[in-house]
Short mmCIF file of C-alpha atoms in Angstrom, two decimals:
data_model
loop_
_atom_site.label_atom_id
_atom_site.label_comp_id
_atom_site.label_asym_id
_atom_site.label_seq_id
_atom_site.Cartn_x
_atom_site.Cartn_y
_atom_site.Cartn_z
CA MET A 1 30.43 86.97 -84.99
CA ILE A 2 33.52 88.03 -84.00
CA SER A 3 36.40 87.27 -86.47
CA THR A 4 39.73 85.10 -86.27
CA ALA A 5 42.34 87.28 -86.81
CA SER A 6 40.21 89.44 -83.75
CA LEU A 7 40.93 87.21 -81.61
CA LEU A 8 43.78 85.71 -82.99
CA GLY A 9 44.90 89.70 -81.96
CA CYS A 10 44.18 89.63 -78.57
CA LEU A 11 45.85 86.29 -78.40
CA PHE A 12 49.60 88.03 -79.37
CA SER A 13 49.37 91.12 -77.65
CA LEU A 14 48.26 88.58 -74.15
CA ALA A 15 50.79 87.33 -74.87
CA VAL A 16 53.70 89.62 -75.94
CA SER A 17 52.09 91.86 -72.95
CA LEU A 18 51.34 89.56 -69.73
CA VAL A 19 52.74 85.56 -70.83
CA LEU A 20 55.94 87.30 -72.30
CA PRO A 21 57.02 88.96 -69.20
CA ILE A 22 56.60 87.31 -67.18
CA GLY A 23 57.37 83.84 -68.34
CA PHE A 24 61.15 85.23 -69.40
CA ILE A 25 61.52 85.93 -65.68
CA ILE A 26 60.78 83.04 -65.05
CA TYR A 27 63.42 81.34 -67.71
CA TYR A 28 65.88 84.15 -66.94
CA GLY A 29 65.53 83.23 -62.85
CA PHE A 30 66.16 79.78 -63.11
CA ARG A 31 68.56 80.00 -65.89
CA HIS A 32 70.85 82.13 -62.92
CA ARG A 33 69.19 81.55 -59.58
CA GLY A 34 70.84 82.28 -57.10
CA GLU A 35 72.32 86.24 -58.46
CA GLY A 36 68.91 87.77 -57.15
CA VAL A 37 67.33 88.74 -61.01
CA VAL A 38 64.55 87.87 -59.54
CA SER A 39 64.94 89.89 -57.18
CA ALA A 40 65.63 92.91 -59.35
CA TRP A 41 62.59 92.61 -61.49
CA ILE A 42 60.22 93.11 -58.87
CA LEU A 43 62.35 95.51 -57.81
CA GLY A 44 62.23 97.31 -61.51
CA ALA A 45 57.86 96.95 -61.47
CA MET A 46 58.75 99.29 -58.28
CA GLY A 47 59.95 101.55 -59.44
CA PHE A 48 57.63 101.88 -61.88
CA VAL A 49 54.75 101.53 -60.51
CA ILE A 50 55.87 103.78 -57.13
CA PRO A 51 56.48 106.95 -59.41
CA GLN A 52 54.45 106.46 -62.79
CA LEU A 53 51.08 104.89 -60.84
CA LEU A 54 51.28 106.10 -57.08
CA ILE A 55 52.35 110.06 -57.45
CA ARG A 56 52.50 110.88 -61.18
CA LEU A 57 49.07 109.78 -61.81
CA PRO A 58 47.49 111.07 -58.99
CA LEU A 59 49.21 114.30 -59.37
CA LEU A 60 47.82 114.28 -62.87
CA GLN A 61 44.32 113.07 -62.25
CA SER A 62 44.65 116.29 -59.29
CA LEU A 63 45.72 118.91 -62.00
CA ALA A 64 43.06 117.38 -64.00
CA ALA A 65 40.61 117.83 -62.00
CA MET A 66 41.02 121.71 -61.64
CA PRO A 67 39.05 124.67 -62.76
CA GLY A 68 39.77 126.10 -66.67
CA PHE A 69 42.19 123.06 -66.88
CA GLY A 70 40.64 121.80 -70.14
CA SER A 71 40.47 124.67 -72.13
CA PHE A 72 44.08 124.89 -70.81
CA VAL A 73 44.75 121.83 -72.94
CA SER A 74 43.32 122.69 -76.29
CA ASP A 75 44.25 126.28 -76.51
CA HIS A 76 48.23 124.33 -75.49
CA TYR A 77 48.23 121.18 -76.46
CA LEU A 78 51.77 120.84 -77.55
CA LEU A 79 53.24 122.52 -74.23
CA TYR A 80 51.16 119.52 -72.53
CA ALA A 81 52.37 117.42 -75.01
CA LEU A 82 56.23 118.19 -73.41
CA GLY A 83 54.59 118.56 -70.05
CA LEU A 84 53.41 114.51 -70.09
CA ALA A 85 56.78 114.60 -71.39
CA VAL A 86 59.11 115.72 -69.49
CA THR A 87 57.34 114.58 -66.77
CA ALA A 88 56.88 110.96 -67.86
CA GLY A 89 60.42 111.13 -67.89
CA LEU A 90 62.10 112.36 -64.84
CA PHE A 91 59.87 110.04 -62.40
CA GLU A 92 60.60 107.65 -64.53
CA PHE A 93 64.35 108.14 -64.33
CA ALA A 94 63.90 108.44 -60.83
CA GLY A 95 62.68 104.92 -60.23
CA ARG A 96 65.30 103.95 -62.10
CA PHE A 97 68.03 105.27 -60.12
CA ALA A 98 66.16 104.34 -56.75
CA VAL A 99 66.37 101.07 -57.31
CA ALA A 100 69.96 100.50 -59.29
CA LYS A 101 70.85 103.21 -56.09
CA TYR A 102 69.03 100.45 -53.50
CA ILE A 103 70.79 97.38 -55.68
CA GLU A 104 74.39 98.54 -55.64
CA LYS A 105 74.11 99.20 -51.79
CA LYS A 106 73.37 95.73 -51.88
CA GLY A 107 76.44 94.75 -54.19
CA ARG A 108 74.79 93.02 -56.43
CA LEU A 109 74.47 95.64 -59.42
CA GLY A 110 75.62 94.08 -62.55
CA CYS A 111 74.84 93.45 -66.50
CA ARG A 112 72.34 90.53 -66.01
CA VAL A 113 70.97 92.01 -62.81
CA SER A 114 70.28 95.92 -64.56
CA LEU A 115 68.81 93.54 -66.99
CA ALA A 116 66.54 92.10 -64.50
CA ALA A 117 65.65 95.43 -63.57
CA GLY A 118 64.38 97.03 -66.79
CA LEU A 119 62.49 93.60 -67.74
CA GLY A 120 61.06 93.91 -64.56
CA HIS A 121 59.81 97.59 -65.31
CA GLY A 122 58.92 97.38 -69.09
CA GLY A 123 56.87 94.57 -67.64
CA ILE A 124 55.11 95.30 -65.41
CA GLU A 125 54.08 98.14 -67.05
CA ALA A 126 52.56 96.40 -70.28
CA ILE A 127 51.18 94.06 -67.59
CA ILE A 128 49.53 96.97 -66.70
CA LEU A 129 48.09 98.67 -69.53
CA VAL A 130 47.67 96.31 -71.67
CA GLY A 131 47.50 92.68 -70.34
CA MET A 132 45.00 93.19 -67.72
CA THR A 133 42.91 94.55 -70.71
CA TYR A 134 43.53 91.70 -72.82
CA ILE A 135 41.95 89.38 -70.23
CA ASN A 136 39.35 91.24 -69.90
CA ASN A 137 38.59 91.69 -73.67
CA LEU A 138 39.29 88.12 -74.98
CA VAL A 139 36.43 86.97 -72.27
CA LEU A 140 34.46 89.19 -73.67
CA LEU A 141 35.13 88.03 -77.68
CA PHE A 142 34.55 85.09 -75.98
CA MET A 143 30.44 85.78 -74.34
CA ILE A 144 30.09 87.39 -77.81
CA GLN A 145 30.88 84.70 -79.84
CA SER A 146 29.18 82.24 -77.85
CA GLY A 147 26.42 84.31 -77.40
CA GLY A 148 26.47 84.47 -74.07
CA PHE A 149 26.66 88.75 -73.69
CA ASP A 150 24.06 89.39 -75.69
CA ALA A 151 21.55 86.85 -72.87
CA LEU A 152 23.81 89.31 -70.17
CA ILE A 153 22.39 91.78 -71.91
CA ALA A 154 18.66 90.89 -72.26
CA GLN A 155 19.22 89.14 -68.18
CA THR A 156 20.29 93.47 -67.44
CA ALA A 157 16.67 95.15 -69.22
CA ALA A 158 14.97 92.50 -68.26
CA VAL A 159 15.50 93.36 -64.17
CA GLY A 160 16.00 96.99 -64.84
CA GLY A 161 19.33 97.97 -65.55
CA ASP A 162 20.69 100.31 -67.94
CA THR A 163 22.52 97.94 -70.10
CA ALA A 164 24.09 101.01 -72.08
CA ALA A 165 27.56 100.70 -70.56
CA LEU A 166 26.91 96.60 -71.75
CA THR A 167 25.92 96.77 -75.84
CA GLY A 168 28.39 100.17 -75.82
CA ALA A 169 31.96 97.95 -74.85
CA ARG A 170 29.89 95.05 -76.72
CA ASP A 171 29.54 97.55 -79.82
CA LEU A 172 33.62 99.08 -79.39
CA LEU A 173 35.08 95.44 -79.60
CA LEU A 174 32.98 94.30 -82.84
CA ALA A 175 34.01 97.94 -84.31
CA THR A 176 37.57 97.33 -83.51
CA PRO A 177 39.59 96.66 -86.45
CA SER A 178 42.09 93.46 -85.99
CA LEU A 179 45.28 95.27 -87.09
CA SER A 180 44.15 97.15 -83.83
CA PHE A 181 44.15 94.22 -81.58
CA PHE A 182 47.83 93.41 -82.73
CA LEU A 183 49.24 96.83 -82.49
CA ALA A 184 48.59 96.71 -78.57
CA GLY A 185 51.51 93.76 -78.48
CA ILE A 186 53.24 95.45 -81.32
CA GLU A 187 53.66 98.25 -79.45
CA ARG A 188 54.29 96.85 -76.38
CA LEU A 189 57.05 95.07 -77.15
CA LEU A 190 59.30 97.97 -78.80
CA ALA A 191 58.20 99.36 -75.36
CA MET A 192 59.68 96.88 -72.84
CA THR A 193 62.96 97.25 -75.85
CA ALA A 194 63.09 100.56 -74.77
CA HIS A 195 62.67 100.51 -71.35
CA VAL A 196 65.16 97.94 -70.92
CA GLY A 197 67.68 100.13 -72.77
CA MET A 198 66.33 102.96 -70.69
CA SER A 199 66.90 100.78 -67.10
CA LEU A 200 70.39 99.41 -68.40
CA VAL A 201 71.83 102.83 -69.05
CA VAL A 202 70.51 104.21 -65.67
CA CYS A 203 72.14 100.88 -64.56
CA TYR A 204 75.64 101.48 -66.41
CA SER A 205 75.92 105.27 -64.86
CA VAL A 206 75.52 103.98 -61.61
CA TYR A 207 78.07 101.52 -62.12
CA ARG A 208 80.41 104.11 -63.68
CA GLN A 209 79.97 106.28 -60.74
CA ARG A 210 78.28 109.12 -63.55
CA ALA A 211 74.65 109.37 -62.69
CA TRP A 212 74.81 112.68 -64.42
CA LEU A 213 75.46 111.20 -67.45
CA GLY A 214 72.31 108.38 -67.22
CA PHE A 215 70.18 111.16 -65.66
CA ALA A 216 70.53 112.71 -69.78
CA ILE A 217 70.86 109.78 -71.66
CA CYS A 218 66.99 108.74 -69.79
CA VAL A 219 65.27 111.98 -69.26
CA GLY A 220 65.54 112.70 -72.87
CA TYR A 221 65.50 109.30 -74.74
CA HIS A 222 62.14 109.15 -73.01
CA THR A 223 60.80 112.75 -73.38
CA LEU A 224 61.52 111.99 -77.62
CA ILE A 225 59.45 108.61 -77.30
CA ASP A 226 56.98 110.01 -75.85
CA ALA A 227 57.20 114.07 -76.80
CA SER A 228 56.91 112.56 -81.01
CA CYS A 229 54.01 110.02 -80.01
CA ALA A 230 51.59 113.11 -79.06
CA LEU A 231 52.92 115.24 -81.89
CA ALA A 232 51.62 112.68 -84.54
CA SER A 233 48.14 112.40 -82.49
CA PRO A 234 44.91 112.60 -84.79
CA GLN A 235 44.26 115.41 -82.01
CA LEU A 236 46.46 118.19 -84.47
CA GLY A 237 44.89 117.16 -88.05
CA LEU A 238 46.12 113.80 -89.05
CA SER A 239 45.02 110.83 -90.48
CA GLN A 240 44.05 107.83 -87.33
CA GLY A 241 46.00 105.71 -90.15
CA ALA A 242 49.68 108.97 -90.36
CA SER A 243 49.66 109.11 -87.37
CA TYR A 244 49.54 105.43 -86.42
CA ALA A 245 52.28 105.18 -89.48
CA ILE A 246 53.78 107.76 -87.75
CA ILE A 247 54.19 106.76 -84.20
CA TYR A 248 55.15 103.48 -84.95
CA THR A 249 57.57 104.55 -87.31
CA ILE A 250 59.11 106.55 -84.34
CA LEU A 251 58.65 103.31 -81.59
CA THR A 252 60.79 101.14 -84.16
CA ALA A 253 63.56 104.01 -84.51
CA MET A 254 63.95 104.01 -80.84
CA ALA A 255 63.99 100.31 -79.69
CA VAL A 256 66.36 99.31 -82.53
CA LEU A 257 68.27 101.86 -80.86
CA ALA A 258 67.77 100.50 -77.23
CA LEU A 259 68.62 97.12 -78.41
CA PHE A 260 72.10 98.67 -79.72
CA VAL A 261 72.61 100.34 -76.45
CA ILE A 262 71.72 97.09 -75.00
CA ARG A 263 74.52 95.25 -77.13
CA ARG A 264 76.94 97.97 -75.98
CA ILE A 265 76.35 97.78 -72.13
CA ARG A 266 76.72 94.77 -72.16
CA ARG A 267 79.92 94.02 -73.84
CA SER A 268 81.40 96.69 -72.33
CA TRP A 269 80.13 96.18 -68.24
CA GLU A 270 80.99 92.31 -69.00
CA LYS A 271 84.83 93.05 -69.83
CA GLU A 272 84.63 95.46 -67.28
CA ALA A 273 83.61 93.49 -64.61
CA ALA A 274 85.93 90.25 -66.00
CA HIS A 275 88.66 92.50 -65.81
CA ALA A 276 87.68 93.83 -61.92
#
């Protein structure tokens, strides 16, 4: 039987990673209609999808397929983790910078539009990485709860199909602690906050003609988050509980820092715009 807590955890994470990004931009776009915030959200989303999913991820997959790469990762895990962190920061900065320059060229670079671009960047990541997964998880959980999943396994077996993947998926979901389903949504909420902060920093640095400062802050911040979380991996001998505690402490601290930065930049930008 599926626990109520597990179902609630899945619903929570689905709401955070799918309903929240879409719902917020609908609300924000309606409230500031005519200001280009919806198109900025879409551009921000493209600033994640193109450099990360269409360029960096295929490059990493090609690298992973090279002979001896697995041994290199095992022998030099810290170097590998740092490389992943730095390249993630570089590629995502490139996406943010391209979006900021495009919006600037269109004459619409401002605080609200930049916030929307950040929401698009973090929101599409949440939708793709967690939202889609949790739609699938909820469907499977309801099927397991209703008995439909066992019936599907039986039907597959009756026609001579391989049921290993189905039983594996069922057993994995049943063995997953309820807290893990909640943590996925919490992680996305913290990550989206960080993404909005980084996008606002890059856009404001372009607005102030100090792109080099945005580059240093964004890449450094992104690298620090990813590298710190990688160093808290169970692969380095930490227990899963200790690993989770360290990772979520880091993410929370960085999200709080991002909120502080968002507040400061927003005040400064709106004040400068009012006196322009």
